[in-house]
XYZ file of N, CA and C in Angstrom:
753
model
N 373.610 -41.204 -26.265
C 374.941 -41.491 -25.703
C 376.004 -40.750 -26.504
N 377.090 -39.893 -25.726
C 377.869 -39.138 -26.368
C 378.985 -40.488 -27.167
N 379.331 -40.056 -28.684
C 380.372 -40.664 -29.000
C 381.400 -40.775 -28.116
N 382.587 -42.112 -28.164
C 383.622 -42.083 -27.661
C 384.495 -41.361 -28.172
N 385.760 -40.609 -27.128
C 386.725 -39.732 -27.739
C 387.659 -40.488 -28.801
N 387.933 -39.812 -29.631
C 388.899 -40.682 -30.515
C 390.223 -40.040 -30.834
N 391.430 -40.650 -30.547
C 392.454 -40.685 -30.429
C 393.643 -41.506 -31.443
N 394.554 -40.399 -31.428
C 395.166 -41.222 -32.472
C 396.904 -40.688 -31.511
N 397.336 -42.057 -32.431
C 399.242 -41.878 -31.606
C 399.496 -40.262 -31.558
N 399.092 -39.793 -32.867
C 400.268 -38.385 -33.137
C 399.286 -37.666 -32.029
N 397.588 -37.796 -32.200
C 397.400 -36.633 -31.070
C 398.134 -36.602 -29.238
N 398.177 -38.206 -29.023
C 399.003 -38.250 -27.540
C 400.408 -38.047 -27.542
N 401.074 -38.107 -28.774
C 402.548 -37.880 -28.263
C 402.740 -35.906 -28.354
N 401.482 -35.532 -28.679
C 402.011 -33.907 -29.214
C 401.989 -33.587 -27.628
N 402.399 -32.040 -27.453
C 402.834 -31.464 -25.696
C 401.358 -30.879 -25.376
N 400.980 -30.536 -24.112
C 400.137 -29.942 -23.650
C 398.554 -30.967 -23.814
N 398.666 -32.145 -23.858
C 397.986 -33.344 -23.927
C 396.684 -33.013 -22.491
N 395.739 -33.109 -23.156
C 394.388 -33.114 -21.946
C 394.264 -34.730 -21.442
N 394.043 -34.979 -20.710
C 394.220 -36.618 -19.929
C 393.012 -36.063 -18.913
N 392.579 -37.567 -19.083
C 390.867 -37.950 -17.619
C 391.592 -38.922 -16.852
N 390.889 -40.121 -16.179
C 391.654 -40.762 -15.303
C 390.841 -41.847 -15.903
N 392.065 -42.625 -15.583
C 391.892 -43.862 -16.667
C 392.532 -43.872 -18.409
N 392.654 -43.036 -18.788
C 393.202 -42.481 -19.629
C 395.060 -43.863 -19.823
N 394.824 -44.370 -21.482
C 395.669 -45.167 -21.077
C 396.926 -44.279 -22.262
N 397.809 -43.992 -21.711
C 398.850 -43.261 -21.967
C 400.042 -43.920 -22.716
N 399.951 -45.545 -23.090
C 401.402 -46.262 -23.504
C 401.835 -45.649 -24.771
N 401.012 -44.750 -25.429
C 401.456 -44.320 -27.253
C 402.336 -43.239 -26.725
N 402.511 -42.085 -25.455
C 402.918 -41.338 -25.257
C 404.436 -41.579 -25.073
N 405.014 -43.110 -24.627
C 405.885 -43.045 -24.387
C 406.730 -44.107 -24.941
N 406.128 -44.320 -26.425
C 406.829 -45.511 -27.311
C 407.975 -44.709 -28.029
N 408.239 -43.489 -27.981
C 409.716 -42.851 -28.016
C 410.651 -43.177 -27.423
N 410.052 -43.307 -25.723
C 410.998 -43.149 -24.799
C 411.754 -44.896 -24.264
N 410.859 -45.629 -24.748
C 411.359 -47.011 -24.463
C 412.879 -47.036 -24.901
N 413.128 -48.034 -24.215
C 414.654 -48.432 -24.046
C 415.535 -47.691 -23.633
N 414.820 -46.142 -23.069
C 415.745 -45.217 -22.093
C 414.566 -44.729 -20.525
N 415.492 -44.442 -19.794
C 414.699 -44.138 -18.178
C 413.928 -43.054 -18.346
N 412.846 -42.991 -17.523
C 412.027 -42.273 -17.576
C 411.340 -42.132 -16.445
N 411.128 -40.975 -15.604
C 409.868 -41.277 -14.171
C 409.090 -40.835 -14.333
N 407.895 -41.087 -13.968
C 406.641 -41.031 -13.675
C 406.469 -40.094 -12.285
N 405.932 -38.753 -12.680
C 405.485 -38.150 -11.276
C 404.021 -38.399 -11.092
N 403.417 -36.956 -10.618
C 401.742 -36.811 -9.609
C 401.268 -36.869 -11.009
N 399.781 -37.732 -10.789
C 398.866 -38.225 -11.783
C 399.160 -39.310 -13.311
N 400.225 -40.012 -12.409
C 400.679 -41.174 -13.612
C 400.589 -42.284 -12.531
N 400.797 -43.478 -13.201
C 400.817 -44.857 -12.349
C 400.848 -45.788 -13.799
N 401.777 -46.572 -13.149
C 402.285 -47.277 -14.095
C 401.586 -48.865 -13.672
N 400.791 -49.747 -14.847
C 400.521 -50.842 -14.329
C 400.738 -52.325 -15.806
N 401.491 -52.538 -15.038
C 402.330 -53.677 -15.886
C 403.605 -52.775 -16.729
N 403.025 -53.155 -18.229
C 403.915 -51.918 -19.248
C 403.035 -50.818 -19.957
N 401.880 -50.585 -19.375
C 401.177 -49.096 -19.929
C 401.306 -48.302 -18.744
N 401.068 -47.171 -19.254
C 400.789 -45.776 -18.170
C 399.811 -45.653 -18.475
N 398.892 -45.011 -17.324
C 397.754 -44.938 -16.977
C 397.644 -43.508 -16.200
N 396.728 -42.941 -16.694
C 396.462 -41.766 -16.093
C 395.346 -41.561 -14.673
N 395.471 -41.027 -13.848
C 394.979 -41.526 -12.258
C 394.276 -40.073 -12.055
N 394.565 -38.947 -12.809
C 393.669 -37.694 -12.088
C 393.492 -36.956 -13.682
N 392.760 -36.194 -13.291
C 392.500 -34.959 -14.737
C 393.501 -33.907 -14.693
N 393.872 -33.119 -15.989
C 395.250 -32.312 -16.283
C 395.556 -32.731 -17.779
N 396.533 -31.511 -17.505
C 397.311 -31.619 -19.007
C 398.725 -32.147 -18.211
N 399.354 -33.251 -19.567
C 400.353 -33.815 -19.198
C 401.606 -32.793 -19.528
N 402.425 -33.166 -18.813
C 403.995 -32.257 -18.728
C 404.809 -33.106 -18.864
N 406.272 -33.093 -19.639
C 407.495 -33.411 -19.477
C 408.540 -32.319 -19.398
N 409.156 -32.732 -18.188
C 410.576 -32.363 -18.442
C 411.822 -32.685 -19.010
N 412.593 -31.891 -19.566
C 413.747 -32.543 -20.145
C 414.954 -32.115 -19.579
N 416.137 -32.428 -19.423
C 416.472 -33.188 -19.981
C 416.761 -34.406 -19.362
N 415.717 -34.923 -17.880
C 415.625 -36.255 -17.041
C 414.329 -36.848 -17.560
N 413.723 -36.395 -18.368
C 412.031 -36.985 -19.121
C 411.501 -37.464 -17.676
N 411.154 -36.516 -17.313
C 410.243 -36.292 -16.130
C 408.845 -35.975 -16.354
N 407.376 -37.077 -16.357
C 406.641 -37.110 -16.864
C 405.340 -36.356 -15.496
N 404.449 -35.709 -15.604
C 403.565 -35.580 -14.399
C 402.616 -35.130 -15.517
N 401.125 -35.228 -14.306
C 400.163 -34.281 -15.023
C 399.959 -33.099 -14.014
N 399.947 -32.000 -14.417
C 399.618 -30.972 -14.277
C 398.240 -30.359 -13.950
N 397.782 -29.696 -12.969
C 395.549 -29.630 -12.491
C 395.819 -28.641 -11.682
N 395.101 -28.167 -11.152
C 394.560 -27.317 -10.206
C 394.087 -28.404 -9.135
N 395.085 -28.201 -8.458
C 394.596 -29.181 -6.948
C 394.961 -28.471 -5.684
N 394.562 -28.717 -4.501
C 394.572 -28.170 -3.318
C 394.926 -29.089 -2.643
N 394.596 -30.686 -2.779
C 395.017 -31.369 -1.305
C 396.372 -31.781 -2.015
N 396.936 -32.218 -1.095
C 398.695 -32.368 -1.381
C 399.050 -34.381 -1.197
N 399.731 -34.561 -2.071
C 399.938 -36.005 -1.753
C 401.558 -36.077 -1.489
N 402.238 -36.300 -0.298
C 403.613 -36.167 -0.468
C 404.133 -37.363 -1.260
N 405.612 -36.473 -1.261
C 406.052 -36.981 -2.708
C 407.882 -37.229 -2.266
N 408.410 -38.094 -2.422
C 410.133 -37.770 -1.676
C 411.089 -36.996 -2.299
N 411.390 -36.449 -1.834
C 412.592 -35.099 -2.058
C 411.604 -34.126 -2.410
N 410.497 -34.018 -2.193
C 409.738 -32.276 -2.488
C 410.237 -31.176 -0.991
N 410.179 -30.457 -0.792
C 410.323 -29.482 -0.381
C 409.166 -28.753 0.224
N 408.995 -28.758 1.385
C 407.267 -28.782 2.356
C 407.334 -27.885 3.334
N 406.315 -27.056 3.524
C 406.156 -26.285 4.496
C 405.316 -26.662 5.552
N 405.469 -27.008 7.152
C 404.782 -27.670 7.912
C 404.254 -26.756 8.883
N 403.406 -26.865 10.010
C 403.220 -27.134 11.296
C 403.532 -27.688 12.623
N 404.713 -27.715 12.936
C 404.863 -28.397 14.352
C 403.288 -28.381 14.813
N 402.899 -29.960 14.736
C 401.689 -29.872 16.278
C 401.336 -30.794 16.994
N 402.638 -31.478 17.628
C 403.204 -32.310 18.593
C 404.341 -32.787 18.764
N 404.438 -33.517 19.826
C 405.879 -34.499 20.117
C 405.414 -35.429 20.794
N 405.953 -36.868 20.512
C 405.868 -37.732 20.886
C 407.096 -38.115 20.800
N 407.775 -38.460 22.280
C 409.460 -38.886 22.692
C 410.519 -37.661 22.144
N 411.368 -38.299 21.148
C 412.318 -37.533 20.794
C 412.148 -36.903 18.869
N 410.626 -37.128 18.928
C 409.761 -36.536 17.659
C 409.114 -35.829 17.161
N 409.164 -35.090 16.384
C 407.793 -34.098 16.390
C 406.494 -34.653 15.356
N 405.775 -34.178 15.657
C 404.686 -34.082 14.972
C 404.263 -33.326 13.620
N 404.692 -32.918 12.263
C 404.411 -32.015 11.080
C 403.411 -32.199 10.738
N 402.476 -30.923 10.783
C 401.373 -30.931 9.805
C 401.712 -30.268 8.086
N 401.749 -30.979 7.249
C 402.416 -30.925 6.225
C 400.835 -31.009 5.397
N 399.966 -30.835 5.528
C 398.463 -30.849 4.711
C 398.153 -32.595 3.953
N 398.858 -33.638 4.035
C 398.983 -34.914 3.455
C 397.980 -35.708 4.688
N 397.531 -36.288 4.355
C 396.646 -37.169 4.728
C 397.066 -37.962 6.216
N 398.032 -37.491 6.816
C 398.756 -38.118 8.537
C 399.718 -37.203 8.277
N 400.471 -36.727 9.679
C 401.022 -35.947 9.833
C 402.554 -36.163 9.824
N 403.744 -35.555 9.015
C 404.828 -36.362 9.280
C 405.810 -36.206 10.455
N 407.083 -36.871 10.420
C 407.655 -37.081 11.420
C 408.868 -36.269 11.166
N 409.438 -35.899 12.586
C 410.447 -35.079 11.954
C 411.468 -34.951 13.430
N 412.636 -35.923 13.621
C 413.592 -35.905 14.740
C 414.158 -34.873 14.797
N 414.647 -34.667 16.079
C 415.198 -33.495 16.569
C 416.635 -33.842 15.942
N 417.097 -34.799 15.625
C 418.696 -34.888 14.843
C 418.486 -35.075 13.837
N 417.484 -33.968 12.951
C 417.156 -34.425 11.996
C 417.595 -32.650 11.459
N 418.582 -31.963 12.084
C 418.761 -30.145 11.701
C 419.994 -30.422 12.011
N 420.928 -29.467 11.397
C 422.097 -28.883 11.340
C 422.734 -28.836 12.544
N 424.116 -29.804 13.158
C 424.370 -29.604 14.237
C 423.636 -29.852 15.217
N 422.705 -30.766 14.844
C 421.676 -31.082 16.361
C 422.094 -32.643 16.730
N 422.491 -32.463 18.109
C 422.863 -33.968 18.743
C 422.019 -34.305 20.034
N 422.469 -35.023 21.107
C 421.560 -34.802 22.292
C 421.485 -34.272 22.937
N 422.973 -33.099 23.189
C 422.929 -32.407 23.904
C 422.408 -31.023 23.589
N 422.828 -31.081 22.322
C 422.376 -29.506 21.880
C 421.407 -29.823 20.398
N 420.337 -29.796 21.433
C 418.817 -29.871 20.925
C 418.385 -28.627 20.150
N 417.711 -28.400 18.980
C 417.439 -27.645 18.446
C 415.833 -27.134 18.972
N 415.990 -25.843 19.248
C 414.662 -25.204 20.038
C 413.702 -25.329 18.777
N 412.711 -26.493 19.300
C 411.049 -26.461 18.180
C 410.173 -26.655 19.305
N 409.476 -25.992 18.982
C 407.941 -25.246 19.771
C 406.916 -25.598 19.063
N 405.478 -26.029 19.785
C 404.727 -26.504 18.976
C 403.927 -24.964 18.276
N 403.331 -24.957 16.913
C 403.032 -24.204 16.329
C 404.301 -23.116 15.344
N 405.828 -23.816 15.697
C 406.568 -23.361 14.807
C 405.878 -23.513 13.425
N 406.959 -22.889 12.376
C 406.435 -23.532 11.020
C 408.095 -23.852 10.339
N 408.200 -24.953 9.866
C 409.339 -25.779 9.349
C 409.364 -25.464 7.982
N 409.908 -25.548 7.348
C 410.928 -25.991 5.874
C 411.646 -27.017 5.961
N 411.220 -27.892 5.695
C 411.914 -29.739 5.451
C 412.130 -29.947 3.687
N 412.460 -31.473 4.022
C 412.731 -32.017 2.814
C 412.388 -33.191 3.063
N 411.388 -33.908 2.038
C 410.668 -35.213 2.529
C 411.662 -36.129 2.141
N 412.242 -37.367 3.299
C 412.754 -38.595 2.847
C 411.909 -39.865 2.893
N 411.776 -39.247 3.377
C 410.266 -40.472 3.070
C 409.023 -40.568 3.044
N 408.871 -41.217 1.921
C 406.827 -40.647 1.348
C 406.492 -41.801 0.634
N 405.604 -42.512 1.195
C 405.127 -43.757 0.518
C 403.293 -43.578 0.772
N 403.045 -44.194 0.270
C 401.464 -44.835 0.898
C 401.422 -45.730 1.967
N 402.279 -46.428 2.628
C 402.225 -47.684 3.775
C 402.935 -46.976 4.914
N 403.734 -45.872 4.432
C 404.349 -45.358 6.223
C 404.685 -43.947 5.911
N 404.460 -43.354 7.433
C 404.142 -42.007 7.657
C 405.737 -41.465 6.978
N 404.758 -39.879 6.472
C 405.879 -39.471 5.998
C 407.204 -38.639 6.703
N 407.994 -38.601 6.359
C 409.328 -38.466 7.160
C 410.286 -36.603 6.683
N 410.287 -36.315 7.634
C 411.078 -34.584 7.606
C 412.049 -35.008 7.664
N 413.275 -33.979 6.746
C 414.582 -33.829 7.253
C 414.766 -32.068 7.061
N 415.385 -31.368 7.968
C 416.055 -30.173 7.771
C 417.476 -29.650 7.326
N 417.958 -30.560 6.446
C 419.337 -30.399 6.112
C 419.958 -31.418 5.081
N 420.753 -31.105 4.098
C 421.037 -32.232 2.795
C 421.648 -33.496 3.011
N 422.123 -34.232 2.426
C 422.789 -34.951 2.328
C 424.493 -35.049 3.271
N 424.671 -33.161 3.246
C 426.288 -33.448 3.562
C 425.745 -32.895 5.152
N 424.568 -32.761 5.682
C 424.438 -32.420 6.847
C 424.377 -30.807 6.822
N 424.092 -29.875 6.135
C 423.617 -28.723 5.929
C 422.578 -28.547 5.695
N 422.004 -26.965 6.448
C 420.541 -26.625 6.227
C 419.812 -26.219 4.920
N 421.018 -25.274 4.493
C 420.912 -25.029 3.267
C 419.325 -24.287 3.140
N 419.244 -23.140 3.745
C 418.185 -22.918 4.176
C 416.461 -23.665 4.828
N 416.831 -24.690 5.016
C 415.895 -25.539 5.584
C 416.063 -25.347 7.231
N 414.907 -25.482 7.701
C 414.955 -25.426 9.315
C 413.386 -24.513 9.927
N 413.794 -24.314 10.767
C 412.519 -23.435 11.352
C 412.448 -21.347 11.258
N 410.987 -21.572 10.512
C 411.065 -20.101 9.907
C 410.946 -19.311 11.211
N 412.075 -17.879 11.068
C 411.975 -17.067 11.938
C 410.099 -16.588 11.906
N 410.439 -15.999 13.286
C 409.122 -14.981 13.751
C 409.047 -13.834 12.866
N 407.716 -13.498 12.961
C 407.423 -12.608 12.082
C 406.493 -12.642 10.654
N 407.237 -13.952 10.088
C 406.435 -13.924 8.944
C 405.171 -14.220 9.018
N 404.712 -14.611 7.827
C 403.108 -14.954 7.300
C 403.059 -16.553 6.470
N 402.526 -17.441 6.816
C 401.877 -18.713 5.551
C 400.913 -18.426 5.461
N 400.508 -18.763 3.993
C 399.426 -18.756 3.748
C 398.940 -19.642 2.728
N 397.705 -20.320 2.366
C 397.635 -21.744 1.476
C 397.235 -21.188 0.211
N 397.579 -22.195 -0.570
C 397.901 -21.464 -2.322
C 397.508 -23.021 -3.182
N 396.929 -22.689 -4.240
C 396.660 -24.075 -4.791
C 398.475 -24.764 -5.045
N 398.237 -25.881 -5.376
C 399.200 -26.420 -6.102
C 400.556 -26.358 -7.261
N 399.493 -25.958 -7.806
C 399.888 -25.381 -9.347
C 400.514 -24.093 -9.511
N 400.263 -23.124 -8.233
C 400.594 -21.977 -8.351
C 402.333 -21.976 -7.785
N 402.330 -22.962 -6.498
C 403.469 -23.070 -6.597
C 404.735 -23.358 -7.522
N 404.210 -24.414 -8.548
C 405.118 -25.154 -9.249
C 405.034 -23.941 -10.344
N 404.265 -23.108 -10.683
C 404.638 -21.824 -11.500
C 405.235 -20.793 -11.045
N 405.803 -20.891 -9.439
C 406.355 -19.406 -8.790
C 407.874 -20.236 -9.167
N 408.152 -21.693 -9.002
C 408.842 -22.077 -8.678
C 409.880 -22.604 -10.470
N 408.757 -22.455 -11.238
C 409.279 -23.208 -12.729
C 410.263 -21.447 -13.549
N 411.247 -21.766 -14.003
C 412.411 -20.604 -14.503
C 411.756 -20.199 -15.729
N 410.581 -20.852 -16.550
C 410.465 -19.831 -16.955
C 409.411 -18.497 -16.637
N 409.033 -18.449 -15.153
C 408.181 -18.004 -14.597
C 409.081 -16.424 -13.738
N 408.780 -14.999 -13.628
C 409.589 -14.448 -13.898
C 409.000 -13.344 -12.290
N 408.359 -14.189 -11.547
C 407.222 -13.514 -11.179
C 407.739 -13.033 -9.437
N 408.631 -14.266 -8.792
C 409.252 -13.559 -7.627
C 410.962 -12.818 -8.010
N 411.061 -13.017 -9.348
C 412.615 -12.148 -9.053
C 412.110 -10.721 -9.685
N 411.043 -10.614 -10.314
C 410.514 -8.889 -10.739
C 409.771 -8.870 -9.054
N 409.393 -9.547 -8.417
C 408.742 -8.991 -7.503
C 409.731 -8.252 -6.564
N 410.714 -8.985 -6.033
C 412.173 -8.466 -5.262
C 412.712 -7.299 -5.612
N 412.497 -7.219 -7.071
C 413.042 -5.783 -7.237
C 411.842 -4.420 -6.955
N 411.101 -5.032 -6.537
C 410.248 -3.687 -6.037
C 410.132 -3.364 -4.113
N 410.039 -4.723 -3.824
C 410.343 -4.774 -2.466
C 411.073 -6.038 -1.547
N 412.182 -5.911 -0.771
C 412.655 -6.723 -0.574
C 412.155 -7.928 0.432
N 411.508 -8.861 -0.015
C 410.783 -10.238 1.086
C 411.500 -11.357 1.308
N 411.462 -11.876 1.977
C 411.602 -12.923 2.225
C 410.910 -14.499 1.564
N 411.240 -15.108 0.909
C 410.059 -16.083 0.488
C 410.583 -17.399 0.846
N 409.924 -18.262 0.962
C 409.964 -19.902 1.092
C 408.868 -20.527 0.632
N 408.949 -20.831 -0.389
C 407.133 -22.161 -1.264
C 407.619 -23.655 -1.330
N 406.417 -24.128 -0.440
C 406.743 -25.188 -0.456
C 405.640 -25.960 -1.580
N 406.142 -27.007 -1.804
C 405.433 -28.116 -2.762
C 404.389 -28.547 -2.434
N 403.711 -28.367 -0.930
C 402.627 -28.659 -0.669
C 401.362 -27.527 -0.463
N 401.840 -26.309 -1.193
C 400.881 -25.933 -1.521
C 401.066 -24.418 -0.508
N 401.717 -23.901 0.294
C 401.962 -23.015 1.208
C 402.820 -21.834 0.782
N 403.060 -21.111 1.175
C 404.062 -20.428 0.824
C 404.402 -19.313 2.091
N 405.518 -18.983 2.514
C 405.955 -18.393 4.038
C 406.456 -17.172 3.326
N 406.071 -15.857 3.810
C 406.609 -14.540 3.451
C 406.769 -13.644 4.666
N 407.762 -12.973 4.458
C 408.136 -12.255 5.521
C 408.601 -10.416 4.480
N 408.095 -9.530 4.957
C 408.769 -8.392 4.507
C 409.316 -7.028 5.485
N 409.620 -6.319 4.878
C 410.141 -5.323 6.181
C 408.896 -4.908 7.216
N 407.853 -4.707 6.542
C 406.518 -4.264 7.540
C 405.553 -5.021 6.871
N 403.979 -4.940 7.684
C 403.110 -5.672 7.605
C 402.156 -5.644 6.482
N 402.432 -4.150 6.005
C 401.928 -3.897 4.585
C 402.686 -4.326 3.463
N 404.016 -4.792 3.366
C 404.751 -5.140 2.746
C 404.785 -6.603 2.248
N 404.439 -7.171 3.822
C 404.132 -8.968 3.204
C 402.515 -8.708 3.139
N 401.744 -8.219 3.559
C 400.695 -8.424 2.650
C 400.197 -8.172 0.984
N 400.699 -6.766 0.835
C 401.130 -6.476 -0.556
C 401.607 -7.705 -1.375
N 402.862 -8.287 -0.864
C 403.367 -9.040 -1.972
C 402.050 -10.529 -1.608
N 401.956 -11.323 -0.589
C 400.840 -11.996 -0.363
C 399.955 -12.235 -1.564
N 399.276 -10.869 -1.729
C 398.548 -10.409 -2.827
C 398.770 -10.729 -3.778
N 399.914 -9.749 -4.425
C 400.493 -10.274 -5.891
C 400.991 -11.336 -5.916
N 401.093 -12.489 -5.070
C 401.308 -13.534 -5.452
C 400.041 -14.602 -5.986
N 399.027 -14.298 -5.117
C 397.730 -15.210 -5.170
C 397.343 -14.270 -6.740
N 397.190 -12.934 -6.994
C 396.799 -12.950 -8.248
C 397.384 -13.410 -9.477
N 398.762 -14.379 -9.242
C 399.317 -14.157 -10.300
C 398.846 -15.625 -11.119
N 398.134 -16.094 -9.980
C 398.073 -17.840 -10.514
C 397.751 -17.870 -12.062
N 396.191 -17.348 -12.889
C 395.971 -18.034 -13.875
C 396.506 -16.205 -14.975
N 397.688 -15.543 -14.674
C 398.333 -14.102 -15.621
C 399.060 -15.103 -16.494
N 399.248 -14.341 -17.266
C 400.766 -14.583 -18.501
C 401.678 -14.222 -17.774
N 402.374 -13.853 -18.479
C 404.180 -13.422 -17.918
C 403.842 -11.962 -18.476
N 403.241 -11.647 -19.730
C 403.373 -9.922 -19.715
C 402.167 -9.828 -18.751
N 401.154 -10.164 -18.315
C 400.476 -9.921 -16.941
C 401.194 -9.596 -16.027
N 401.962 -10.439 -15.583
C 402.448 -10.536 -14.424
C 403.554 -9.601 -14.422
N 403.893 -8.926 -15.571
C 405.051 -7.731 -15.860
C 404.346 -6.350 -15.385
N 403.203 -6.331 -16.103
C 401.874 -5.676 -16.001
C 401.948 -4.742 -14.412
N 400.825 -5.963 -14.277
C 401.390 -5.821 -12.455
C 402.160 -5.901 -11.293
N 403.477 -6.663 -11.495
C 404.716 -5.615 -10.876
C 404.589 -3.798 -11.224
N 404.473 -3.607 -12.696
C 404.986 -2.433 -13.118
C 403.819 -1.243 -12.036
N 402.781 -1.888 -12.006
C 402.021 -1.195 -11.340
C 401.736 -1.185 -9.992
N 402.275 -2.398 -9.328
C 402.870 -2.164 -8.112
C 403.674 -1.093 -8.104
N 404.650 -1.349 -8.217
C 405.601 -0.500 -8.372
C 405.853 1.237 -8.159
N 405.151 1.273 -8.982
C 404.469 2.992 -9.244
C 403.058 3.270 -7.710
N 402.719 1.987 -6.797
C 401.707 2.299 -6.180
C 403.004 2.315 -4.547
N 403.883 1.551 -5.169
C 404.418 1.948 -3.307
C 405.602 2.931 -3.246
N 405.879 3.544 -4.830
C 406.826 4.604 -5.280
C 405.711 5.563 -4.390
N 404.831 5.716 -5.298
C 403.702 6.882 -4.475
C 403.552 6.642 -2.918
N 403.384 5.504 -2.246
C 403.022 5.531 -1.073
C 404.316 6.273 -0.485
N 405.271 5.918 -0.808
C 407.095 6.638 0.197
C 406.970 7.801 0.042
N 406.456 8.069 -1.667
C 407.122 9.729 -1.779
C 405.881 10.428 -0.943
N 404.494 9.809 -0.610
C 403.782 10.705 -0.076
C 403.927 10.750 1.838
N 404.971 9.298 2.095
C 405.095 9.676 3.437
C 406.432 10.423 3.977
N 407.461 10.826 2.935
C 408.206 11.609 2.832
C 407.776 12.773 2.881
């Protein structure tokens, strides 16, 4: 029988913490008592310990001490206020149907976009693809689309023009296209100009001037998942020099 792991306070409060499930987490956050703190994906809180629910290294953010664990995952659990890339693939009454990759499909009203009332209905077609914002995400009821903020703006949310491309991407890769110190779609822009939208559930929508263009970047995006940052400098730089050559040779 393998020994049990052994653990001590200073090893759980240090950063980049390996966690199993079940994993009981309360030494991690005897700093943080007597100030707020949330709990994101792969925490659960039961009584006054935290408890770890999936495998990963743990993450905080600062300066809201925003706690999650961090994995390589593919299925998506919605989450409220994430930012989701869907499927129109139905209507029922004055509703649509989102396939958002979560375990039931969410809901998403037609007065639920910019300027949309009863009369002037916003054109959604089944097999569009959406950019929402989840307001509602629980475990007991289906989850809920909105296309526009708080003050009633889209704020780029709504239904992606024709043309582009989705395509599915682990988890993790998003929250690294998407984390500042990650450097990987604003060097990409400067080589060719795309279009992008990543959503939190794991998707990501690209559009570029031609078809070699969003596939190209497509590409360098899926390779960039497990690069460094001078990797990922790496290969921009060598992009770069490969579609310099492609112009000057169709010139």
């Amino acid at each position: 029988m393998a020994p049990p792991r052994e653990e001590t306070v200073e090893s759980k409060s240090s950063e980049n913490l390996r966690v199993l499930p079940g994993d009981d987490l309360s030494d991690v956050f005897i700093s943080t008592r007597g100030s707020k703190f949330r709990l994101g994906p792969g925490l659960r809180q039961e009584g006054e310990t935290v408890v770890a629910c999936k495998c990963g290294i743990l993450r905080k953010k600062e300066p809201n001490d925003v706690f999650w664990i961090d994995n390589h995952q593919k299925r998506y659990v919605p989450v409220k206020g994430e930012t989701v890339l869907g499927i129109v693939v139905g209507k029922a009454g004055d509703v649509f149907k989102v396939d958002i990759g979560g375990s039931v499909p969410a809901t998403l009203s037609y007065l639920a976009f910019e300027g949309a009332t009863k009369r002037n209905r916003p054109n959604v077609a089944i097999g569009d693809v959406v950019f929402g914002r989840l307001l509602v995400a629980n475990r007991d009821m289906e989850p809920e689309l909105v296309c526009m903020d708080s003050a009633g703006r889209s704020g780029g949310l709504g239904i992606m023009s024709d043309g582009g491309f989705m395509f599915q991407c682990s988890l993790g890769l998003v929250r690294k296209m998407l984390s500042p110190k990650c450097t990987l779609v604003k060097q990409l822009g400067q080589v060719m100009p795309v279009e992008l939208a990543a959503g939190m559930n794991g998707r990501i929508w690209l559009r570029g001037k031609t078809v070699s263009s969003t596939i190209t970047a497509m590409n360098a995006i899926s390779s960039a998942e497990f690069m460094t940052e001078s990797e990922i400098r790496l290969m921009v730089h060598r992009l770069q020099d490969s579609v310099s050559g492609m112009w000057s040779g169709i010139s």
